[in-house]
Amino acid sequence: MPTPESAAFLAKKPTVPPTFDGVDYNDSRRFKAAQDAILREQWVKSMMARLVREELAKCYYREGVNHLEKCGKLRERYFEALKESKVRGYYFQQQNYVPGKDNPTGQDLTAAGIAKPQDGNFATVPPEEAKKQGDTRL
């Protein structure tokens, strides 16, 4: 039976998705939370690859000369995990907005008025209103 999660664990658990979509870069608390969520997600993938590698090593040792037949599923799973296991950090996602990759839900955030990439930054103000306010960056 699983034990309930402690209050300390729940307090450290990220509440934001691992992406910069919809994050105002001027709001340092939400910005740092997005960075932490991205790094956590990368570390989870890295540790999952490590666990699969350990199971593969046990299978190789246990099966001996038959490891090619018996450990094929673990080997394929490990190769798939290796593709995403490197911890790359968040700077690329932070400075380069990629619409299809950074927003896995497919929701159009610019139409909803949540985010719009402008000069490497996200603004919550639509461009038409920013021009009226005298913003010359557009």
CSV table of N, CA and C in Angstrom, one decimal:
chain,number,residue,atom,x,y,z
A,1,MET,N,0.8,-1.2,0.0
A,1,MET,CA,0.0,0.0,0.0
A,1,MET,C,0.9,1.2,0.0
A,2,PRO,N,0.7,2.2,-0.9
A,2,PRO,CA,1.5,3.3,-1.0
A,2,PRO,C,1.3,4.3,0.2
A,3,THR,N,2.4,4.9,0.7
A,3,THR,CA,2.3,5.8,1.8
A,3,THR,C,1.9,7.2,1.2
A,4,PRO,N,1.2,8.0,2.0
A,4,PRO,CA,0.8,9.3,1.5
A,4,PRO,C,2.1,10.2,1.4
A,5,GLU,N,2.1,11.1,0.4
A,5,GLU,CA,3.2,12.0,0.3
A,5,GLU,C,3.3,13.0,1.4
A,6,SER,N,4.5,13.3,1.9
A,6,SER,CA,4.6,14.2,3.0
A,6,SER,C,4.4,15.6,2.5
A,7,ALA,N,4.2,16.5,3.5
A,7,ALA,CA,3.9,17.9,3.1
A,7,ALA,C,5.2,18.5,2.6
A,8,ALA,N,6.4,18.1,3.1
A,8,ALA,CA,7.6,18.7,2.6
A,8,ALA,C,7.9,18.2,1.2
A,9,PHE,N,7.5,17.0,0.8
A,9,PHE,CA,7.7,16.5,-0.6
A,9,PHE,C,6.7,17.3,-1.5
A,10,LEU,N,5.5,17.5,-1.1
A,10,LEU,CA,4.5,18.2,-1.9
A,10,LEU,C,4.9,19.7,-2.1
A,11,ALA,N,5.6,20.2,-1.1
A,11,ALA,CA,6.0,21.6,-1.2
A,11,ALA,C,7.1,21.8,-2.2
A,12,LYS,N,7.9,20.8,-2.4
A,12,LYS,CA,9.0,20.9,-3.4
A,12,LYS,C,8.6,20.5,-4.8
A,13,LYS,N,7.5,19.8,-4.9
A,13,LYS,CA,7.0,19.3,-6.1
A,13,LYS,C,6.7,20.4,-7.1
A,14,PRO,N,7.2,20.4,-8.3
A,14,PRO,CA,6.9,21.5,-9.2
A,14,PRO,C,5.4,21.6,-9.6
A,15,THR,N,4.9,22.8,-9.7
A,15,THR,CA,3.5,23.0,-10.0
A,15,THR,C,3.3,23.5,-11.4
A,16,VAL,N,4.4,23.8,-12.1
A,16,VAL,CA,4.3,24.3,-13.5
A,16,VAL,C,4.8,23.2,-14.4
A,17,PRO,N,4.4,23.2,-15.7
A,17,PRO,CA,4.8,22.3,-16.7
A,17,PRO,C,6.3,22.6,-17.1
A,18,PRO,N,7.0,21.6,-17.5
A,18,PRO,CA,8.4,21.8,-17.9
A,18,PRO,C,8.6,22.5,-19.2
A,19,THR,N,8.1,23.7,-19.3
A,19,THR,CA,8.2,24.5,-20.5
A,19,THR,C,8.2,26.0,-20.2
A,20,PHE,N,8.6,26.9,-21.1
A,20,PHE,CA,8.6,28.3,-20.9
A,20,PHE,C,7.4,28.9,-21.5
A,21,ASP,N,6.4,28.1,-22.0
A,21,ASP,CA,5.2,28.7,-22.6
A,21,ASP,C,4.4,29.4,-21.6
A,22,GLY,N,4.0,30.6,-21.9
A,22,GLY,CA,3.2,31.4,-21.0
A,22,GLY,C,3.8,32.0,-19.8
A,23,VAL,N,5.1,31.8,-19.7
A,23,VAL,CA,5.9,32.4,-18.5
A,23,VAL,C,6.3,33.8,-18.9
A,24,ASP,N,6.0,34.7,-18.0
A,24,ASP,CA,6.5,36.1,-18.2
A,24,ASP,C,7.9,36.1,-17.7
A,25,TYR,N,8.8,36.5,-18.5
A,25,TYR,CA,10.2,36.5,-18.1
A,25,TYR,C,10.5,37.6,-17.0
A,26,ASN,N,9.6,38.5,-16.8
A,26,ASN,CA,9.8,39.5,-15.8
A,26,ASN,C,9.4,39.0,-14.4
A,27,ASP,N,8.6,38.0,-14.4
A,27,ASP,CA,8.1,37.4,-13.1
A,27,ASP,C,9.1,36.3,-12.7
A,28,SER,N,10.0,36.7,-11.8
A,28,SER,CA,11.2,35.9,-11.5
A,28,SER,C,10.8,34.6,-10.8
A,29,ARG,N,9.7,34.6,-10.0
A,29,ARG,CA,9.3,33.4,-9.3
A,29,ARG,C,8.8,32.3,-10.3
A,30,ARG,N,7.9,32.7,-11.2
A,30,ARG,CA,7.4,31.7,-12.2
A,30,ARG,C,8.5,31.3,-13.2
A,31,PHE,N,9.4,32.3,-13.5
A,31,PHE,CA,10.5,32.0,-14.4
A,31,PHE,C,11.4,30.9,-13.8
A,32,LYS,N,11.8,31.1,-12.6
A,32,LYS,CA,12.7,30.1,-11.9
A,32,LYS,C,12.0,28.8,-11.7
A,33,ALA,N,10.7,28.8,-11.5
A,33,ALA,CA,9.9,27.6,-11.3
A,33,ALA,C,9.9,26.8,-12.6
A,34,ALA,N,9.8,27.5,-13.8
A,34,ALA,CA,9.9,26.8,-15.1
A,34,ALA,C,11.3,26.2,-15.3
A,35,GLN,N,12.3,27.0,-14.9
A,35,GLN,CA,13.7,26.5,-15.1
A,35,GLN,C,13.8,25.2,-14.3
A,36,ASP,N,13.4,25.2,-13.0
A,36,ASP,CA,13.5,24.0,-12.1
A,36,ASP,C,12.7,22.9,-12.7
A,37,ALA,N,11.6,23.1,-13.2
A,37,ALA,CA,10.7,22.0,-13.7
A,37,ALA,C,11.4,21.4,-14.9
A,38,ILE,N,12.0,22.2,-15.8
A,38,ILE,CA,12.7,21.6,-17.0
A,38,ILE,C,13.9,20.8,-16.5
A,39,LEU,N,14.7,21.3,-15.6
A,39,LEU,CA,15.8,20.5,-15.1
A,39,LEU,C,15.4,19.2,-14.4
A,40,ARG,N,14.3,19.3,-13.6
A,40,ARG,CA,13.8,18.1,-12.9
A,40,ARG,C,13.4,17.0,-14.0
A,41,GLU,N,12.7,17.4,-15.0
A,41,GLU,CA,12.2,16.5,-16.0
A,41,GLU,C,13.4,15.8,-16.7
A,42,GLN,N,14.5,16.6,-17.0
A,42,GLN,CA,15.7,16.0,-17.6
A,42,GLN,C,16.4,15.0,-16.7
A,43,TRP,N,16.4,15.3,-15.4
A,43,TRP,CA,17.1,14.4,-14.5
A,43,TRP,C,16.3,13.2,-14.3
A,44,VAL,N,15.0,13.2,-14.3
A,44,VAL,CA,14.1,12.0,-14.2
A,44,VAL,C,14.4,11.1,-15.4
A,45,LYS,N,14.5,11.7,-16.6
A,45,LYS,CA,14.8,10.9,-17.8
A,45,LYS,C,16.2,10.2,-17.7
A,46,SER,N,17.1,11.0,-17.2
A,46,SER,CA,18.5,10.5,-17.0
A,46,SER,C,18.5,9.3,-16.0
A,47,MET,N,17.8,9.5,-14.9
A,47,MET,CA,17.8,8.4,-13.9
A,47,MET,C,17.0,7.2,-14.4
A,48,MET,N,16.0,7.4,-15.2
A,48,MET,CA,15.2,6.2,-15.8
A,48,MET,C,16.2,5.4,-16.7
A,49,ALA,N,17.0,6.1,-17.5
A,49,ALA,CA,17.9,5.4,-18.3
A,49,ALA,C,18.9,4.6,-17.5
A,50,ARG,N,19.3,5.2,-16.4
A,50,ARG,CA,20.3,4.5,-15.5
A,50,ARG,C,19.7,3.3,-14.9
A,51,LEU,N,18.4,3.3,-14.5
A,51,LEU,CA,17.7,2.1,-14.0
A,51,LEU,C,17.6,1.0,-15.0
A,52,VAL,N,17.3,1.4,-16.2
A,52,VAL,CA,17.1,0.4,-17.3
A,52,VAL,C,18.5,-0.2,-17.6
A,53,ARG,N,19.6,0.6,-17.6
A,53,ARG,CA,20.9,0.1,-17.8
A,53,ARG,C,21.3,-0.9,-16.7
A,54,GLU,N,20.9,-0.6,-15.5
A,54,GLU,CA,21.3,-1.6,-14.4
A,54,GLU,C,20.5,-2.9,-14.6
A,55,GLU,N,19.2,-2.8,-15.0
A,55,GLU,CA,18.5,-4.0,-15.2
A,55,GLU,C,19.0,-4.8,-16.4
A,56,LEU,N,19.5,-4.1,-17.4
A,56,LEU,CA,20.1,-4.7,-18.6
A,56,LEU,C,21.4,-5.5,-18.2
A,57,ALA,N,22.2,-4.9,-17.4
A,57,ALA,CA,23.4,-5.5,-16.9
A,57,ALA,C,23.1,-6.8,-16.1
A,58,LYS,N,22.1,-6.7,-15.3
A,58,LYS,CA,21.7,-7.9,-14.5
A,58,LYS,C,21.2,-9.0,-15.5
A,59,CYS,N,20.5,-8.6,-16.5
A,59,CYS,CA,20.0,-9.6,-17.5
A,59,CYS,C,21.1,-10.2,-18.2
A,60,TYR,N,22.1,-9.4,-18.6
A,60,TYR,CA,23.3,-10.0,-19.3
A,60,TYR,C,24.0,-11.0,-18.5
A,61,TYR,N,24.2,-10.6,-17.2
A,61,TYR,CA,24.9,-11.5,-16.3
A,61,TYR,C,24.1,-12.8,-16.1
A,62,ARG,N,22.8,-12.7,-15.9
A,62,ARG,CA,22.0,-13.8,-15.6
A,62,ARG,C,21.8,-14.8,-16.7
A,63,GLU,N,21.7,-14.2,-17.9
A,63,GLU,CA,21.4,-15.0,-19.1
A,63,GLU,C,22.7,-15.6,-19.8
A,64,GLY,N,23.8,-15.0,-19.6
A,64,GLY,CA,25.0,-15.5,-20.2
A,64,GLY,C,25.0,-15.4,-21.7
A,65,VAL,N,25.3,-16.6,-22.3
A,65,VAL,CA,25.4,-16.6,-23.8
A,65,VAL,C,24.1,-16.4,-24.5
A,66,ASN,N,23.0,-16.5,-23.8
A,66,ASN,CA,21.6,-16.3,-24.4
A,66,ASN,C,21.1,-14.9,-24.2
A,67,HIS,N,22.0,-14.0,-23.9
A,67,HIS,CA,21.5,-12.6,-23.6
A,67,HIS,C,21.0,-11.9,-24.9
A,68,LEU,N,21.4,-12.3,-26.0
A,68,LEU,CA,20.9,-11.7,-27.3
A,68,LEU,C,19.4,-12.0,-27.4
A,69,GLU,N,19.0,-13.2,-27.1
A,69,GLU,CA,17.6,-13.5,-27.2
A,69,GLU,C,16.8,-13.0,-26.0
A,70,LYS,N,17.3,-13.2,-24.8
A,70,LYS,CA,16.5,-12.9,-23.6
A,70,LYS,C,16.4,-11.5,-23.2
A,71,CYS,N,17.4,-10.7,-23.6
A,71,CYS,CA,17.5,-9.3,-23.1
A,71,CYS,C,17.2,-8.3,-24.2
A,72,GLY,N,16.6,-8.7,-25.3
A,72,GLY,CA,16.3,-7.8,-26.4
A,72,GLY,C,15.4,-6.7,-26.1
A,73,LYS,N,14.3,-6.9,-25.3
A,73,LYS,CA,13.4,-5.9,-25.0
A,73,LYS,C,14.0,-4.8,-24.1
A,74,LEU,N,14.8,-5.2,-23.2
A,74,LEU,CA,15.5,-4.3,-22.3
A,74,LEU,C,16.6,-3.5,-23.1
A,75,ARG,N,17.2,-4.1,-24.0
A,75,ARG,CA,18.2,-3.4,-24.9
A,75,ARG,C,17.6,-2.4,-25.7
A,76,GLU,N,16.4,-2.7,-26.3
A,76,GLU,CA,15.7,-1.7,-27.1
A,76,GLU,C,15.2,-0.5,-26.3
A,77,ARG,N,14.7,-0.9,-25.1
A,77,ARG,CA,14.2,0.2,-24.2
A,77,ARG,C,15.4,1.1,-23.7
A,78,TYR,N,16.5,0.5,-23.5
A,78,TYR,CA,17.7,1.3,-23.1
A,78,TYR,C,18.2,2.2,-24.2
A,79,PHE,N,18.1,1.7,-25.4
A,79,PHE,CA,18.5,2.6,-26.6
A,79,PHE,C,17.6,3.7,-26.8
A,80,GLU,N,16.3,3.5,-26.5
A,80,GLU,CA,15.3,4.6,-26.6
A,80,GLU,C,15.5,5.6,-25.5
A,81,ALA,N,15.9,5.1,-24.3
A,81,ALA,CA,16.1,6.0,-23.1
A,81,ALA,C,17.3,6.8,-23.3
A,82,LEU,N,18.3,6.3,-24.0
A,82,LEU,CA,19.6,7.0,-24.2
A,82,LEU,C,19.4,8.3,-25.1
A,83,LYS,N,18.4,8.3,-25.9
A,83,LYS,CA,18.2,9.4,-26.8
A,83,LYS,C,17.8,10.7,-26.0
A,84,GLU,N,17.2,10.5,-24.9
A,84,GLU,CA,16.7,11.6,-24.1
A,84,GLU,C,17.3,11.7,-22.7
A,85,SER,N,18.4,10.9,-22.5
A,85,SER,CA,18.9,10.8,-21.1
A,85,SER,C,19.9,11.9,-20.7
A,86,LYS,N,20.4,12.7,-21.7
A,86,LYS,CA,21.4,13.7,-21.4
A,86,LYS,C,20.7,15.0,-20.8
A,87,VAL,N,21.3,15.4,-19.7
A,87,VAL,CA,20.8,16.7,-19.1
A,87,VAL,C,21.4,17.8,-19.8
A,88,ARG,N,20.6,18.6,-20.5
A,88,ARG,CA,21.0,19.6,-21.4
A,88,ARG,C,20.9,21.0,-20.8
A,89,GLY,N,20.1,21.2,-19.8
A,89,GLY,CA,19.8,22.5,-19.2
A,89,GLY,C,18.6,23.2,-19.9
A,90,TYR,N,18.5,24.4,-19.6
A,90,TYR,CA,17.3,25.2,-20.0
A,90,TYR,C,17.6,26.4,-20.9
A,91,TYR,N,18.8,26.7,-21.1
A,91,TYR,CA,19.2,27.9,-21.8
A,91,TYR,C,18.7,27.9,-23.2
A,92,PHE,N,18.7,26.8,-23.9
A,92,PHE,CA,18.2,26.8,-25.3
A,92,PHE,C,16.8,27.1,-25.4
A,93,GLN,N,16.0,26.4,-24.5
A,93,GLN,CA,14.5,26.6,-24.5
A,93,GLN,C,14.2,28.0,-24.1
A,94,GLN,N,15.1,28.5,-23.2
A,94,GLN,CA,14.8,29.9,-22.6
A,94,GLN,C,15.0,30.9,-23.7
A,95,GLN,N,16.0,30.8,-24.6
A,95,GLN,CA,16.3,31.8,-25.5
A,95,GLN,C,15.8,31.6,-26.9
A,96,ASN,N,15.3,30.4,-27.2
A,96,ASN,CA,14.8,30.1,-28.5
A,96,ASN,C,13.5,29.4,-28.4
A,97,TYR,N,12.4,30.1,-28.8
A,97,TYR,CA,11.1,29.6,-28.7
A,97,TYR,C,10.8,28.7,-29.9
A,98,VAL,N,10.5,27.5,-29.7
A,98,VAL,CA,10.1,26.5,-30.8
A,98,VAL,C,8.7,26.1,-30.5
A,99,PRO,N,7.7,26.6,-31.3
A,99,PRO,CA,6.3,26.5,-31.1
A,99,PRO,C,5.9,25.0,-30.9
A,100,GLY,N,6.3,24.1,-31.8
A,100,GLY,CA,5.8,22.7,-31.8
A,100,GLY,C,6.4,22.0,-30.6
A,101,LYS,N,7.7,22.2,-30.3
A,101,LYS,CA,8.4,21.5,-29.3
A,101,LYS,C,8.1,22.0,-27.9
A,102,ASP,N,8.1,23.3,-27.7
A,102,ASP,CA,7.9,23.9,-26.4
A,102,ASP,C,6.5,23.8,-25.9
A,103,ASN,N,5.5,23.5,-26.7
A,103,ASN,CA,4.1,23.5,-26.4
A,103,ASN,C,3.6,22.1,-26.8
A,104,PRO,N,3.8,21.1,-26.0
A,104,PRO,CA,3.4,19.7,-26.4
A,104,PRO,C,1.9,19.6,-26.4
A,105,THR,N,1.1,20.5,-25.8
A,105,THR,CA,-0.4,20.3,-25.8
A,105,THR,C,-0.9,20.8,-27.2
A,106,GLY,N,-0.2,21.6,-27.9
A,106,GLY,CA,-0.7,22.0,-29.2
A,106,GLY,C,-1.6,23.2,-29.1
A,107,GLN,N,-1.8,23.7,-27.9
A,107,GLN,CA,-2.7,24.9,-27.7
A,107,GLN,C,-2.1,26.1,-28.2
A,108,ASP,N,-2.8,27.0,-28.9
A,108,ASP,CA,-2.2,28.2,-29.5
A,108,ASP,C,-2.3,29.3,-28.4
A,109,LEU,N,-1.1,29.5,-27.8
A,109,LEU,CA,-1.1,30.4,-26.6
A,109,LEU,C,-1.1,31.9,-27.1
A,110,THR,N,-0.6,32.1,-28.3
A,110,THR,CA,-0.6,33.5,-28.8
A,110,THR,C,-2.1,34.0,-29.0
A,111,ALA,N,-2.9,33.1,-29.5
A,111,ALA,CA,-4.3,33.5,-29.7
A,111,ALA,C,-5.1,33.7,-28.4
A,112,ALA,N,-4.6,33.0,-27.4
A,112,ALA,CA,-5.3,33.1,-26.1
A,112,ALA,C,-4.8,34.3,-25.4
A,113,GLY,N,-3.7,35.0,-25.9
A,113,GLY,CA,-3.2,36.2,-25.3
A,113,GLY,C,-2.3,35.9,-24.1
A,114,ILE,N,-1.8,34.6,-24.0
A,114,ILE,CA,-0.9,34.3,-22.9
A,114,ILE,C,0.5,34.6,-23.2
A,115,ALA,N,1.0,34.2,-24.4
A,115,ALA,CA,2.4,34.5,-24.7
A,115,ALA,C,2.6,34.8,-26.1
A,116,LYS,N,3.6,35.6,-26.4
A,116,LYS,CA,4.0,36.0,-27.7
A,116,LYS,C,5.5,36.3,-27.8
A,117,PRO,N,6.2,35.5,-28.5
A,117,PRO,CA,7.7,35.8,-28.6
A,117,PRO,C,8.0,37.1,-29.2
A,118,GLN,N,8.8,37.9,-28.5
A,118,GLN,CA,9.2,39.2,-29.1
A,118,GLN,C,10.6,39.5,-28.7
A,119,ASP,N,11.5,39.6,-29.6
A,119,ASP,CA,12.9,39.9,-29.3
A,119,ASP,C,13.5,39.0,-28.3
A,120,GLY,N,13.2,37.7,-28.4
A,120,GLY,CA,13.8,36.7,-27.4
A,120,GLY,C,13.1,36.8,-26.1
A,121,ASN,N,12.0,37.5,-25.9
A,121,ASN,CA,11.3,37.6,-24.7
A,121,ASN,C,9.8,37.3,-24.9
A,122,PHE,N,9.1,37.1,-23.9
A,122,PHE,CA,7.6,36.9,-24.0
A,122,PHE,C,6.9,38.0,-23.4
A,123,ALA,N,5.9,38.5,-24.0
A,123,ALA,CA,5.1,39.6,-23.5
A,123,ALA,C,3.7,39.2,-23.4
A,124,THR,N,3.0,39.6,-22.3
A,124,THR,CA,1.6,39.2,-22.1
A,124,THR,C,0.7,40.3,-22.8
A,125,VAL,N,1.3,41.4,-23.3
A,125,VAL,CA,0.5,42.4,-23.9
A,125,VAL,C,0.5,42.1,-25.4
A,126,PRO,N,-0.6,42.2,-26.1
A,126,PRO,CA,-0.7,42.0,-27.5
A,126,PRO,C,0.1,43.1,-28.2
A,127,PRO,N,0.7,42.8,-29.4
A,127,PRO,CA,1.6,43.7,-30.1
A,127,PRO,C,0.9,45.1,-30.4
A,128,GLU,N,-0.4,45.0,-30.7
A,128,GLU,CA,-1.2,46.2,-31.1
A,128,GLU,C,-1.2,47.2,-29.9
A,129,GLU,N,-1.5,46.6,-28.7
A,129,GLU,CA,-1.5,47.4,-27.5
A,129,GLU,C,-0.2,48.0,-27.1
A,130,ALA,N,0.9,47.2,-27.4
A,130,ALA,CA,2.2,47.6,-27.0
A,130,ALA,C,2.6,48.8,-27.9
A,131,LYS,N,2.2,48.8,-29.2
A,131,LYS,CA,2.5,49.9,-30.0
A,131,LYS,C,1.8,51.2,-29.6
A,132,LYS,N,0.6,51.0,-29.1
A,132,LYS,CA,-0.2,52.1,-28.6
A,132,LYS,C,0.5,52.7,-27.4
A,133,GLN,N,1.1,51.8,-26.6
A,133,GLN,CA,1.8,52.3,-25.3
A,133,GLN,C,3.1,52.9,-25.6
A,134,GLY,N,3.6,52.8,-26.8
A,134,GLY,CA,4.9,53.4,-27.2
A,134,GLY,C,6.0,52.5,-27.1
A,135,ASP,N,5.8,51.2,-27.1
A,135,ASP,CA,6.9,50.2,-27.1
A,135,ASP,C,7.5,50.2,-28.5
A,136,THR,N,8.8,50.5,-28.6
A,136,THR,CA,9.5,50.6,-29.9
A,136,THR,C,10.2,49.2,-30.3
A,137,ARG,N,10.1,48.2,-29.4
A,137,ARG,CA,10.8,47.0,-29.7
A,137,ARG,C,10.1,46.2,-30.8
A,138,LEU,N,8.9,46.5,-31.1
A,138,LEU,CA,8.1,45.7,-32.1
A,138,LEU,C,8.4,46.0,-33.5
